Tab-separated table of N, CA and C in Angstrom:
chain	number	residue	atom	x	y	z
A	1	UNK	N	50.801	-39.409	-26.665
A	1	UNK	CA	49.642	-40.260	-26.717
A	1	UNK	C	50.061	-41.731	-26.438
A	2	UNK	N	51.212	-42.107	-26.890
A	2	UNK	CA	51.738	-43.457	-26.561
A	2	UNK	C	51.913	-43.598	-25.078
A	3	UNK	N	52.338	-42.499	-24.427
A	3	UNK	CA	52.528	-42.549	-22.997
A	3	UNK	C	51.193	-42.750	-22.268
A	4	UNK	N	50.158	-42.100	-22.771
A	4	UNK	CA	48.842	-42.251	-22.133
A	4	UNK	C	48.361	-43.717	-22.274
A	5	UNK	N	48.571	-44.319	-23.430
A	5	UNK	CA	48.199	-45.697	-23.665
A	5	UNK	C	48.958	-46.610	-22.667
A	6	UNK	N	50.275	-46.339	-22.576
A	6	UNK	CA	51.109	-47.118	-21.703
A	6	UNK	C	50.638	-46.941	-20.239
A	7	UNK	N	50.322	-45.732	-19.864
A	7	UNK	CA	49.813	-45.442	-18.501
A	7	UNK	C	48.513	-46.171	-18.254
A	8	UNK	N	47.609	-46.182	-19.249
A	8	UNK	CA	46.334	-46.880	-19.116
A	8	UNK	C	46.558	-48.394	-18.934
A	9	UNK	N	47.446	-48.944	-19.712
A	9	UNK	CA	47.767	-50.386	-19.635
A	9	UNK	C	48.320	-50.686	-18.238
A	10	UNK	N	49.228	-49.839	-17.762
A	10	UNK	CA	49.829	-50.065	-16.469
A	10	UNK	C	48.777	-49.915	-15.364
A	11	UNK	N	47.874	-48.936	-15.489
A	11	UNK	CA	46.807	-48.750	-14.506
A	11	UNK	C	45.880	-49.951	-14.473
A	12	UNK	N	45.511	-50.472	-15.681
A	12	UNK	CA	44.665	-51.651	-15.751
A	12	UNK	C	45.356	-52.862	-15.136
A	13	UNK	N	46.637	-52.999	-15.410
A	13	UNK	CA	47.412	-54.093	-14.863
A	13	UNK	C	47.478	-54.004	-13.314
A	14	UNK	N	47.678	-52.776	-12.842
A	14	UNK	CA	47.771	-52.512	-11.411
A	14	UNK	C	46.417	-52.860	-10.759
A	15	UNK	N	45.339	-52.414	-11.392
A	15	UNK	CA	43.975	-52.706	-10.836
A	15	UNK	C	43.711	-54.204	-10.843
A	16	UNK	N	44.141	-54.873	-11.866
A	16	UNK	CA	43.947	-56.320	-11.966
A	16	UNK	C	44.754	-57.017	-10.843
A	17	UNK	N	45.958	-56.589	-10.608
A	17	UNK	CA	46.787	-57.192	-9.527
A	17	UNK	C	46.142	-56.926	-8.187
A	18	UNK	N	45.640	-55.716	-7.943
A	18	UNK	CA	44.985	-55.423	-6.668
A	18	UNK	C	43.716	-56.264	-6.480
A	19	UNK	N	42.987	-56.476	-7.576
A	19	UNK	CA	41.805	-57.298	-7.529
A	19	UNK	C	42.151	-58.750	-7.162
A	20	UNK	N	43.229	-59.226	-7.779
A	20	UNK	CA	43.699	-60.599	-7.475
A	20	UNK	C	44.113	-60.683	-6.002
A	21	UNK	N	44.812	-59.668	-5.527
A	21	UNK	CA	45.257	-59.672	-4.116
A	21	UNK	C	44.080	-59.637	-3.174
A	22	UNK	N	43.048	-58.814	-3.519
A	22	UNK	CA	41.853	-58.741	-2.676
A	22	UNK	C	41.119	-60.084	-2.712
A	23	UNK	N	41.031	-60.675	-3.856
A	23	UNK	CA	40.389	-61.993	-4.001
A	23	UNK	C	41.159	-63.053	-3.130
A	24	UNK	N	42.487	-62.958	-3.199
A	24	UNK	CA	43.323	-63.927	-2.437
A	24	UNK	C	43.089	-63.704	-0.924
A	25	UNK	N	43.039	-62.418	-0.480
A	25	UNK	CA	42.771	-62.108	0.923
A	25	UNK	C	41.408	-62.631	1.342
A	26	UNK	N	40.446	-62.482	0.498
A	26	UNK	CA	39.111	-62.972	0.779
A	26	UNK	C	39.100	-64.502	0.930
A	27	UNK	N	39.754	-65.169	0.040
A	27	UNK	CA	39.821	-66.630	0.116
A	27	UNK	C	40.514	-67.073	1.426
A	28	UNK	N	41.596	-66.360	1.778
A	28	UNK	CA	42.300	-66.688	3.027
A	28	UNK	C	41.390	-66.411	4.276
A	29	UNK	N	40.653	-65.383	4.216
A	29	UNK	CA	39.761	-65.036	5.303
A	29	UNK	C	38.652	-66.083	5.451
A	30	UNK	N	38.110	-66.495	4.296
A	30	UNK	CA	37.076	-67.562	4.355
A	30	UNK	C	37.688	-68.867	4.883
A	31	UNK	N	38.881	-69.177	4.449
A	31	UNK	CA	39.546	-70.384	4.966
A	31	UNK	C	39.744	-70.317	6.458
A	32	UNK	N	40.209	-69.172	6.974
A	32	UNK	CA	40.434	-69.003	8.400
A	32	UNK	C	39.129	-69.139	9.166
A	33	UNK	N	38.063	-68.510	8.639
A	33	UNK	CA	36.739	-68.613	9.314
A	33	UNK	C	36.270	-70.049	9.373
A	34	UNK	N	36.469	-70.789	8.278
A	34	UNK	CA	36.072	-72.189	8.257
A	34	UNK	C	36.836	-72.972	9.298
A	35	UNK	N	38.087	-72.685	9.411
A	35	UNK	CA	38.984	-73.366	10.417
A	35	UNK	C	38.442	-73.062	11.810
A	36	UNK	N	38.118	-71.815	12.076
A	36	UNK	CA	37.580	-71.407	13.405
A	36	UNK	C	36.293	-72.135	13.651
A	37	UNK	N	35.460	-72.243	12.647
A	37	UNK	CA	34.157	-72.896	12.774
A	37	UNK	C	34.347	-74.397	13.119
A	38	UNK	N	35.299	-75.024	12.460
A	38	UNK	CA	35.570	-76.456	12.762
A	38	UNK	C	36.068	-76.612	14.214
A	39	UNK	N	36.978	-75.704	14.632
A	39	UNK	CA	37.490	-75.757	15.990
A	39	UNK	C	36.375	-75.548	16.996
A	40	UNK	N	35.453	-74.658	16.699
A	40	UNK	CA	34.336	-74.400	17.565
A	40	UNK	C	33.436	-75.622	17.706
A	41	UNK	N	33.185	-76.263	16.589
A	41	UNK	CA	32.374	-77.471	16.627
A	41	UNK	C	33.065	-78.583	17.422
A	42	UNK	N	34.376	-78.711	17.273
A	42	UNK	CA	35.138	-79.696	18.072
A	42	UNK	C	35.053	-79.364	19.539
A	43	UNK	N	35.178	-78.067	19.834
A	43	UNK	CA	35.135	-77.615	21.218
A	43	UNK	C	33.769	-77.938	21.840
A	44	UNK	N	32.706	-77.729	21.055
A	44	UNK	CA	31.354	-78.040	21.570
A	44	UNK	C	31.221	-79.531	21.825
A	45	UNK	N	31.770	-80.348	20.989
A	45	UNK	CA	31.722	-81.805	21.194
A	45	UNK	C	32.496	-82.192	22.468
A	46	UNK	N	33.655	-81.604	22.666
A	46	UNK	CA	34.457	-81.885	23.855
A	46	UNK	C	33.683	-81.470	25.103
A	47	UNK	N	33.068	-80.296	25.047
A	47	UNK	CA	32.283	-79.801	26.152
A	47	UNK	C	31.093	-80.727	26.435
A	48	UNK	N	30.414	-81.180	25.413
A	48	UNK	CA	29.288	-82.107	25.542
A	48	UNK	C	29.739	-83.400	26.196
A	49	UNK	N	30.853	-83.921	25.774
A	49	UNK	CA	31.402	-85.140	26.358
A	49	UNK	C	31.790	-84.964	27.803
A	50	UNK	N	32.348	-83.778	28.127
A	50	UNK	CA	32.725	-83.463	29.492
A	50	UNK	C	31.487	-83.478	30.390
A	51	UNK	N	30.421	-82.838	29.952
A	51	UNK	CA	29.208	-82.804	30.770
A	51	UNK	C	28.587	-84.227	30.917
A	52	UNK	N	28.655	-85.015	29.881
A	52	UNK	CA	28.146	-86.373	30.004
A	52	UNK	C	28.942	-87.182	30.994
A	53	UNK	N	30.280	-87.075	30.949
A	53	UNK	CA	31.138	-87.784	31.922
A	53	UNK	C	30.923	-87.268	33.320
A	54	UNK	N	30.856	-85.942	33.487
A	54	UNK	CA	30.659	-85.339	34.783
A	54	UNK	C	29.315	-85.817	35.379
A	55	UNK	N	28.312	-85.864	34.491
A	55	UNK	CA	26.972	-86.269	34.944
A	55	UNK	C	27.041	-87.661	35.552
A	56	UNK	N	27.674	-88.579	34.872
A	56	UNK	CA	27.763	-89.927	35.375
A	56	UNK	C	28.569	-90.000	36.672
A	57	UNK	N	29.702	-89.296	36.706
A	57	UNK	CA	30.568	-89.330	37.901
A	57	UNK	C	29.928	-88.719	39.137
A	58	UNK	N	29.042	-87.778	38.980
A	58	UNK	CA	28.388	-87.143	40.127
A	58	UNK	C	27.091	-87.926	40.493
A	59	UNK	N	26.333	-88.280	39.518
A	59	UNK	CA	25.086	-89.003	39.792
A	59	UNK	C	25.287	-90.307	40.486
A	60	UNK	N	26.312	-91.062	40.086
A	60	UNK	CA	26.546	-92.398	40.669
A	60	UNK	C	26.722	-92.359	42.187
A	61	UNK	N	27.593	-91.553	42.745
A	61	UNK	CA	27.668	-91.551	44.204
A	61	UNK	C	26.458	-90.939	44.894
A	62	UNK	N	25.817	-89.963	44.236
A	62	UNK	CA	24.630	-89.378	44.823
A	62	UNK	C	23.504	-90.430	44.904
A	63	UNK	N	23.352	-91.199	43.822
A	63	UNK	CA	22.359	-92.264	43.897
A	63	UNK	C	22.718	-93.339	44.944
A	64	UNK	N	23.992	-93.574	45.083
A	64	UNK	CA	24.465	-94.524	46.123
A	64	UNK	C	24.078	-93.967	47.527
A	65	UNK	N	24.264	-92.687	47.734
A	65	UNK	CA	23.910	-92.081	48.996
A	65	UNK	C	22.392	-92.193	49.269
A	66	UNK	N	21.617	-91.926	48.231
A	66	UNK	CA	20.140	-92.038	48.373
A	66	UNK	C	19.760	-93.484	48.754
A	67	UNK	N	20.438	-94.469	48.114
A	67	UNK	CA	20.145	-95.827	48.430
A	67	UNK	C	20.489	-96.174	49.897
A	68	UNK	N	21.604	-95.651	50.366
A	68	UNK	CA	22.029	-95.920	51.750
A	68	UNK	C	21.042	-95.229	52.697
A	69	UNK	N	20.572	-94.087	52.381
A	69	UNK	CA	19.546	-93.408	53.232
A	69	UNK	C	18.294	-94.247	53.301
A	70	UNK	N	17.873	-94.810	52.175
A	70	UNK	CA	16.657	-95.673	52.159
A	70	UNK	C	16.881	-96.856	53.070
A	71	UNK	N	18.083	-97.457	53.010
A	71	UNK	CA	18.392	-98.598	53.873
A	71	UNK	C	18.388	-98.158	55.359
A	72	UNK	N	18.953	-97.004	55.643
A	72	UNK	CA	18.974	-96.542	57.043
A	72	UNK	C	17.579	-96.303	57.559
A	73	UNK	N	16.677	-95.791	56.719
A	73	UNK	CA	15.313	-95.529	57.155
A	73	UNK	C	14.564	-96.852	57.492
A	74	UNK	N	15.053	-97.954	57.020
A	74	UNK	CA	14.414	-99.277	57.329
A	74	UNK	C	14.946	-99.887	58.626
A	75	UNK	N	15.926	-99.198	59.232
A	75	UNK	CA	16.460	-99.723	60.481
A	75	UNK	C	15.849	-98.948	61.662
A	76	UNK	N	15.938	-99.536	62.884
A	76	UNK	CA	15.393	-98.804	64.045
A	76	UNK	C	16.150	-97.499	64.298
A	77	UNK	N	15.476	-96.390	64.270
A	77	UNK	CA	16.084	-95.090	64.498
A	77	UNK	C	15.219	-94.286	65.476
A	78	UNK	N	15.863	-93.374	66.130
A	78	UNK	CA	15.112	-92.427	66.959
A	78	UNK	C	14.370	-91.463	66.005
A	79	UNK	N	13.253	-90.925	66.473
A	79	UNK	CA	12.494	-90.013	65.572
A	79	UNK	C	13.326	-88.847	65.035
A	80	UNK	N	14.215	-88.367	65.896
A	80	UNK	CA	15.103	-87.271	65.445
A	80	UNK	C	16.006	-87.727	64.282
A	81	UNK	N	16.529	-88.920	64.383
A	81	UNK	CA	17.388	-89.493	63.354
A	81	UNK	C	16.590	-89.694	62.068
A	82	UNK	N	15.364	-90.214	62.197
A	82	UNK	CA	14.541	-90.403	61.027
A	82	UNK	C	14.281	-89.064	60.302
A	83	UNK	N	14.059	-88.034	61.083
A	83	UNK	CA	13.814	-86.738	60.533
A	83	UNK	C	15.063	-86.204	59.781
A	84	UNK	N	16.224	-86.389	60.387
A	84	UNK	CA	17.453	-85.918	59.757
A	84	UNK	C	17.686	-86.676	58.444
A	85	UNK	N	17.499	-87.996	58.485
A	85	UNK	CA	17.737	-88.775	57.261
A	85	UNK	C	16.746	-88.424	56.192
A	86	UNK	N	15.458	-88.210	56.580
A	86	UNK	CA	14.440	-87.782	55.607
A	86	UNK	C	14.806	-86.469	54.978
A	87	UNK	N	15.354	-85.547	55.798
A	87	UNK	CA	15.810	-84.246	55.278
A	87	UNK	C	17.019	-84.414	54.355
A	88	UNK	N	17.928	-85.284	54.741
A	88	UNK	CA	19.088	-85.568	53.871
A	88	UNK	C	18.603	-86.135	52.532
A	89	UNK	N	17.622	-87.014	52.593
A	89	UNK	CA	17.120	-87.640	51.390
A	89	UNK	C	16.447	-86.618	50.491
A	90	UNK	N	15.644	-85.722	51.098
A	90	UNK	CA	14.973	-84.690	50.296
A	90	UNK	C	16.007	-83.751	49.692
A	91	UNK	N	17.022	-83.345	50.461
A	91	UNK	CA	18.073	-82.473	49.978
A	91	UNK	C	18.840	-83.172	48.854
A	92	UNK	N	19.100	-84.468	49.009
A	92	UNK	CA	19.822	-85.208	47.966
A	92	UNK	C	18.983	-85.301	46.680
A	93	UNK	N	17.671	-85.527	46.839
A	93	UNK	CA	16.825	-85.574	45.652
A	93	UNK	C	16.779	-84.216	44.960
A	94	UNK	N	16.733	-83.143	45.747
A	94	UNK	CA	16.782	-81.794	45.186
A	94	UNK	C	18.068	-81.556	44.438
A	95	UNK	N	19.167	-82.005	45.096
A	95	UNK	CA	20.487	-81.829	44.440
A	95	UNK	C	20.550	-82.631	43.131
A	96	UNK	N	19.985	-83.788	43.134
A	96	UNK	CA	19.977	-84.613	41.939
A	96	UNK	C	19.168	-83.926	40.841
A	97	UNK	N	17.980	-83.387	41.193
A	97	UNK	CA	17.165	-82.689	40.202
A	97	UNK	C	17.891	-81.456	39.651
A	98	UNK	N	18.559	-80.685	40.524
A	98	UNK	CA	19.321	-79.512	40.066
A	98	UNK	C	20.449	-79.972	39.154
A	99	UNK	N	21.133	-81.037	39.582
A	99	UNK	CA	22.231	-81.566	38.781
A	99	UNK	C	21.746	-81.977	37.393
A	100	UNK	N	20.606	-82.652	37.374
A	100	UNK	CA	20.042	-83.058	36.094
A	100	UNK	C	19.758	-81.864	35.207
A	101	UNK	N	19.261	-80.765	35.800
A	101	UNK	CA	19.051	-79.557	35.015
A	101	UNK	C	20.342	-78.976	34.484
A	102	UNK	N	21.341	-78.916	35.348
A	102	UNK	CA	22.610	-78.305	34.970
A	102	UNK	C	23.267	-79.153	33.866
A	103	UNK	N	23.159	-80.453	34.035
A	103	UNK	CA	23.875	-81.339	33.079
A	103	UNK	C	23.095	-81.597	31.802
A	104	UNK	N	21.830	-81.252	31.816
A	104	UNK	CA	21.053	-81.415	30.568
A	104	UNK	C	21.342	-80.180	29.725
A	105	UNK	N	22.542	-80.249	29.160
A	105	UNK	CA	23.157	-79.101	28.477
A	105	UNK	C	22.244	-78.542	27.338
A	106	UNK	N	21.615	-79.368	26.603
A	106	UNK	CA	20.850	-78.884	25.496
A	106	UNK	C	19.634	-78.066	25.947
A	107	UNK	N	19.003	-78.465	27.082
A	107	UNK	CA	17.872	-77.708	27.603
A	107	UNK	C	18.350	-76.339	28.057
A	108	UNK	N	19.496	-76.308	28.713
A	108	UNK	CA	20.010	-75.016	29.236
A	108	UNK	C	20.325	-74.094	28.053
A	109	UNK	N	20.990	-74.627	27.051
A	109	UNK	CA	21.312	-73.790	25.891
A	109	UNK	C	20.110	-73.205	25.201
A	110	UNK	N	19.028	-73.991	25.198
A	110	UNK	CA	17.802	-73.554	24.547
A	110	UNK	C	16.849	-72.844	25.479
A	111	UNK	N	17.222	-72.732	26.763
A	111	UNK	CA	16.381	-72.056	27.751
A	111	UNK	C	15.064	-72.791	28.002
A	112	UNK	N	15.155	-74.121	28.029
A	112	UNK	CA	13.939	-74.918	28.184
A	112	UNK	C	13.970	-75.809	29.434
A	113	UNK	N	14.369	-75.259	30.564
A	113	UNK	CA	14.343	-76.019	31.811
A	113	UNK	C	12.852	-76.133	32.238
A	114	UNK	N	12.440	-77.342	32.487
A	114	UNK	CA	11.045	-77.573	32.850
A	114	UNK	C	10.776	-77.191	34.311
A	115	UNK	N	9.657	-76.515	34.499
A	115	UNK	CA	9.171	-76.205	35.825
A	115	UNK	C	8.016	-77.125	36.098
A	116	UNK	N	8.097	-77.875	37.178
A	116	UNK	CA	7.049	-78.843	37.507
A	116	UNK	C	5.864	-78.119	38.121
A	117	UNK	N	4.718	-78.734	38.028
A	117	UNK	CA	3.519	-78.214	38.662
A	117	UNK	C	2.813	-79.448	39.245
A	118	UNK	N	3.295	-79.848	40.452
A	118	UNK	CA	2.756	-81.055	41.084
A	118	UNK	C	2.322	-80.705	42.511
A	119	UNK	N	1.485	-81.555	43.090
A	119	UNK	CA	1.104	-81.404	44.478
A	119	UNK	C	2.275	-81.882	45.338
A	120	UNK	N	2.611	-81.072	46.367
A	120	UNK	CA	3.669	-81.519	47.291
A	120	UNK	C	3.369	-80.968	48.658
A	121	UNK	N	3.983	-81.602	49.648
A	121	UNK	CA	3.773	-81.205	51.041
A	121	UNK	C	4.683	-79.987	51.359
A	122	UNK	N	4.086	-78.864	51.415
A	122	UNK	CA	4.858	-77.607	51.694
A	122	UNK	C	5.512	-77.668	53.032
A	123	UNK	N	4.828	-78.182	54.053
A	123	UNK	CA	5.413	-78.203	55.366
A	123	UNK	C	6.670	-79.091	55.427
A	124	UNK	N	6.676	-80.181	54.716
A	124	UNK	CA	7.862	-81.016	54.662
A	124	UNK	C	9.030	-80.250	54.071
A	125	UNK	N	8.758	-79.533	52.997
A	125	UNK	CA	9.828	-78.760	52.347
A	125	UNK	C	10.335	-77.675	53.298
A	126	UNK	N	9.424	-76.989	53.952
A	126	UNK	CA	9.830	-75.927	54.883
A	126	UNK	C	10.659	-76.470	56.031
A	127	UNK	N	10.232	-77.615	56.550
A	127	UNK	CA	10.985	-78.244	57.647
A	127	UNK	C	12.369	-78.710	57.186
A	128	UNK	N	12.475	-79.210	55.987
A	128	UNK	CA	13.754	-79.658	55.450
A	128	UNK	C	14.699	-78.462	55.329
A	129	UNK	N	14.189	-77.355	54.806
A	129	UNK	CA	15.032	-76.141	54.691
A	129	UNK	C	15.434	-75.648	56.081
A	130	UNK	N	14.457	-75.691	56.975
A	130	UNK	CA	14.740	-75.258	58.358
A	130	UNK	C	15.815	-76.125	59.008
A	131	UNK	N	15.687	-77.435	58.907
A	131	UNK	CA	16.644	-78.332	59.561
A	131	UNK	C	18.045	-78.125	58.999
A	132	UNK	N	18.146	-77.957	57.705
A	132	UNK	CA	19.422	-77.705	57.114
A	132	UNK	C	19.969	-76.314	57.564
A	133	UNK	N	19.106	-75.343	57.593
A	133	UNK	CA	19.500	-73.987	58.022
A	133	UNK	C	19.900	-74.005	59.496
A	134	UNK	N	19.161	-74.759	60.296
A	134	UNK	CA	19.460	-74.825	61.714
A	134	UNK	C	20.875	-75.390	61.940
A	135	UNK	N	21.191	-76.424	61.191
A	135	UNK	CA	22.565	-76.986	61.332
A	135	UNK	C	23.619	-76.007	60.914
A	136	UNK	N	23.339	-75.251	59.820
A	136	UNK	CA	24.329	-74.205	59.390
A	136	UNK	C	24.400	-73.070	60.446
A	137	UNK	N	23.256	-72.733	60.977
A	137	UNK	CA	23.235	-71.686	61.988
A	137	UNK	C	24.013	-72.053	63.253
A	138	UNK	N	23.911	-73.336	63.628
A	138	UNK	CA	24.667	-73.773	64.813
A	138	UNK	C	26.188	-73.633	64.610
A	139	UNK	N	26.619	-73.862	63.384
A	139	UNK	CA	28.051	-73.703	63.060
A	139	UNK	C	28.480	-72.289	63.314
A	140	UNK	N	27.625	-71.325	63.058
A	140	UNK	CA	27.943	-69.890	63.288
A	140	UNK	C	27.415	-69.372	64.611
A	141	UNK	N	26.937	-70.289	65.438
A	141	UNK	CA	26.339	-69.954	66.742
A	141	UNK	C	25.172	-69.011	66.611
A	142	UNK	N	24.318	-69.233	65.599
A	142	UNK	CA	23.095	-68.474	65.391
A	142	UNK	C	21.894	-69.391	65.596
A	143	UNK	N	20.844	-68.807	66.167
A	143	UNK	CA	19.589	-69.576	66.349
A	143	UNK	C	18.709	-69.347	65.137
A	144	UNK	N	18.142	-70.427	64.643
A	144	UNK	CA	17.240	-70.341	63.481
A	144	UNK	C	15.909	-70.865	63.961
A	145	UNK	N	14.841	-70.083	63.652
A	145	UNK	CA	13.491	-70.455	64.047
A	145	UNK	C	12.613	-70.640	62.825
A	146	UNK	N	11.628	-71.520	62.956
A	146	UNK	CA	10.664	-71.714	61.886
A	146	UNK	C	9.271	-71.472	62.454
A	147	UNK	N	8.615	-70.498	61.869
A	147	UNK	CA	7.224	-70.184	62.269
A	147	UNK	C	6.367	-70.331	61.031
A	148	UNK	N	5.337	-71.174	61.177
A	148	UNK	CA	4.440	-71.419	60.048
A	148	UNK	C	3.062	-70.979	60.452
A	149	UNK	N	2.433	-70.138	59.674
A	149	UNK	CA	1.095	-69.672	59.904
A	149	UNK	C	0.159	-70.873	59.824
A	150	UNK	N	-0.818	-70.939	60.709
A	150	UNK	CA	-1.746	-72.081	60.757
A	150	UNK	C	-2.635	-72.112	59.513
A	151	UNK	N	-2.758	-71.039	58.822
A	151	UNK	CA	-3.596	-70.987	57.627
A	151	UNK	C	-2.895	-71.478	56.395
A	152	UNK	N	-1.609	-71.741	56.528
A	152	UNK	CA	-0.865	-72.291	55.330
A	152	UNK	C	-1.333	-73.750	55.109
A	153	UNK	N	-1.703	-74.074	53.896
A	153	UNK	CA	-2.127	-75.466	53.637
A	153	UNK	C	-0.936	-76.432	53.663
A	154	UNK	N	-1.219	-77.666	54.041
A	154	UNK	CA	-0.138	-78.688	54.039
A	154	UNK	C	0.359	-78.936	52.639
A	155	UNK	N	-0.569	-79.057	51.694
A	155	UNK	CA	-0.202	-79.370	50.323
A	155	UNK	C	-0.469	-78.201	49.414
A	156	UNK	N	0.447	-77.970	48.501
A	156	UNK	CA	0.277	-76.923	47.463
A	156	UNK	C	0.726	-77.472	46.157
A	157	UNK	N	0.443	-76.719	45.095
A	157	UNK	CA	0.822	-77.194	43.745
A	157	UNK	C	1.940	-76.269	43.274
A	158	UNK	N	2.982	-76.861	42.725
A	158	UNK	CA	4.131	-76.084	42.235
A	158	UNK	C	5.315	-76.977	42.007
A	159	UNK	N	6.475	-76.373	42.014
A	159	UNK	CA	7.748	-77.096	41.800
A	159	UNK	C	8.528	-77.135	43.149
A	160	UNK	N	8.466	-78.234	43.822
A	160	UNK	CA	9.096	-78.342	45.147
A	160	UNK	C	10.604	-78.147	45.087
A	161	UNK	N	11.220	-78.615	44.063
A	161	UNK	CA	12.693	-78.506	43.920
A	161	UNK	C	13.093	-77.037	43.760
A	162	UNK	N	12.399	-76.318	42.883
A	162	UNK	CA	12.713	-74.885	42.671
A	162	UNK	C	12.427	-74.076	43.971
A	163	UNK	N	11.291	-74.397	44.609
A	163	UNK	CA	10.975	-73.679	45.861
A	163	UNK	C	12.075	-73.918	46.880
A	164	UNK	N	12.485	-75.170	47.051
A	164	UNK	CA	13.557	-75.481	47.983
A	164	UNK	C	14.851	-74.707	47.622
A	165	UNK	N	15.157	-74.684	46.315
A	165	UNK	CA	16.356	-73.932	45.867
A	165	UNK	C	16.272	-72.489	46.334
A	166	UNK	N	15.143	-71.866	46.031
A	166	UNK	CA	14.954	-70.448	46.373
A	166	UNK	C	15.029	-70.202	47.863
A	167	UNK	N	14.247	-71.004	48.623
A	167	UNK	CA	14.258	-70.832	50.079
A	167	UNK	C	15.600	-71.092	50.677
A	168	UNK	N	16.260	-72.158	50.250
A	168	UNK	CA	17.583	-72.488	50.783
A	168	UNK	C	18.581	-71.392	50.468
A	169	UNK	N	18.546	-70.902	49.243
A	169	UNK	CA	19.449	-69.775	48.907
A	169	UNK	C	19.198	-68.538	49.726
A	170	UNK	N	17.943	-68.198	49.921
A	170	UNK	CA	17.613	-67.035	50.773
A	170	UNK	C	18.095	-67.201	52.208
A	171	UNK	N	17.782	-68.384	52.771
A	171	UNK	CA	18.162	-68.637	54.166
A	171	UNK	C	19.677	-68.778	54.299
A	172	UNK	N	20.306	-69.404	53.325
A	172	UNK	CA	21.810	-69.528	53.385
A	172	UNK	C	22.475	-68.145	53.307
A	173	UNK	N	21.975	-67.285	52.431
A	173	UNK	CA	22.536	-65.962	52.338
A	173	UNK	C	22.283	-65.177	53.624
A	174	UNK	N	21.126	-65.329	54.212
A	174	UNK	CA	20.818	-64.648	55.468
A	174	UNK	C	21.795	-65.127	56.547
A	175	UNK	N	22.070	-66.426	56.603
A	175	UNK	CA	23.026	-66.936	57.606
A	175	UNK	C	24.432	-66.521	57.283
A	176	UNK	N	24.792	-66.531	56.010
A	176	UNK	CA	26.147	-66.159	55.628
A	176	UNK	C	26.476	-64.711	55.984
A	177	UNK	N	25.498	-63.830	55.841
A	177	UNK	CA	25.787	-62.404	56.042
A	177	UNK	C	25.291	-61.913	57.389
A	178	UNK	N	24.921	-62.857	58.248
A	178	UNK	CA	24.484	-62.416	59.587
A	178	UNK	C	25.711	-62.475	60.559
């Protein structure tokens, strides 16, 4: 009977030690998770700062290019040159809008990129995509044609930047894989 009491005391002591060890493991695990959480928060801050810096470094020269295009359009140019610069300007504005979406990190994370619904000249957008595609096509010795149905209205309502993105991606892929 003394042996049973001793065995019970030893079992209780063993269970108590195992409980303490489990508790210690739990505390260590919580500590490790808190450390990982702090590192993740630091990483997010570094990433946020990177995007802010990149935004400034890319927007600055792009805005400079837009300014130079505006100045060029005020000089005497042949109609063909005016058209090319106008296309460059539209493409640059589209790039700036896309860049703003990419760099507006919080909107992307939340899935809240705004889609515009404004009146815009569809023919100007189509011609801009065409002129850019034509230049790319010439590099690959491909002819690019633009045919616009006469029933297509000059002005439509929508997001001209997104439309240009879509059309340019479609045409670029067609040229790339032709």
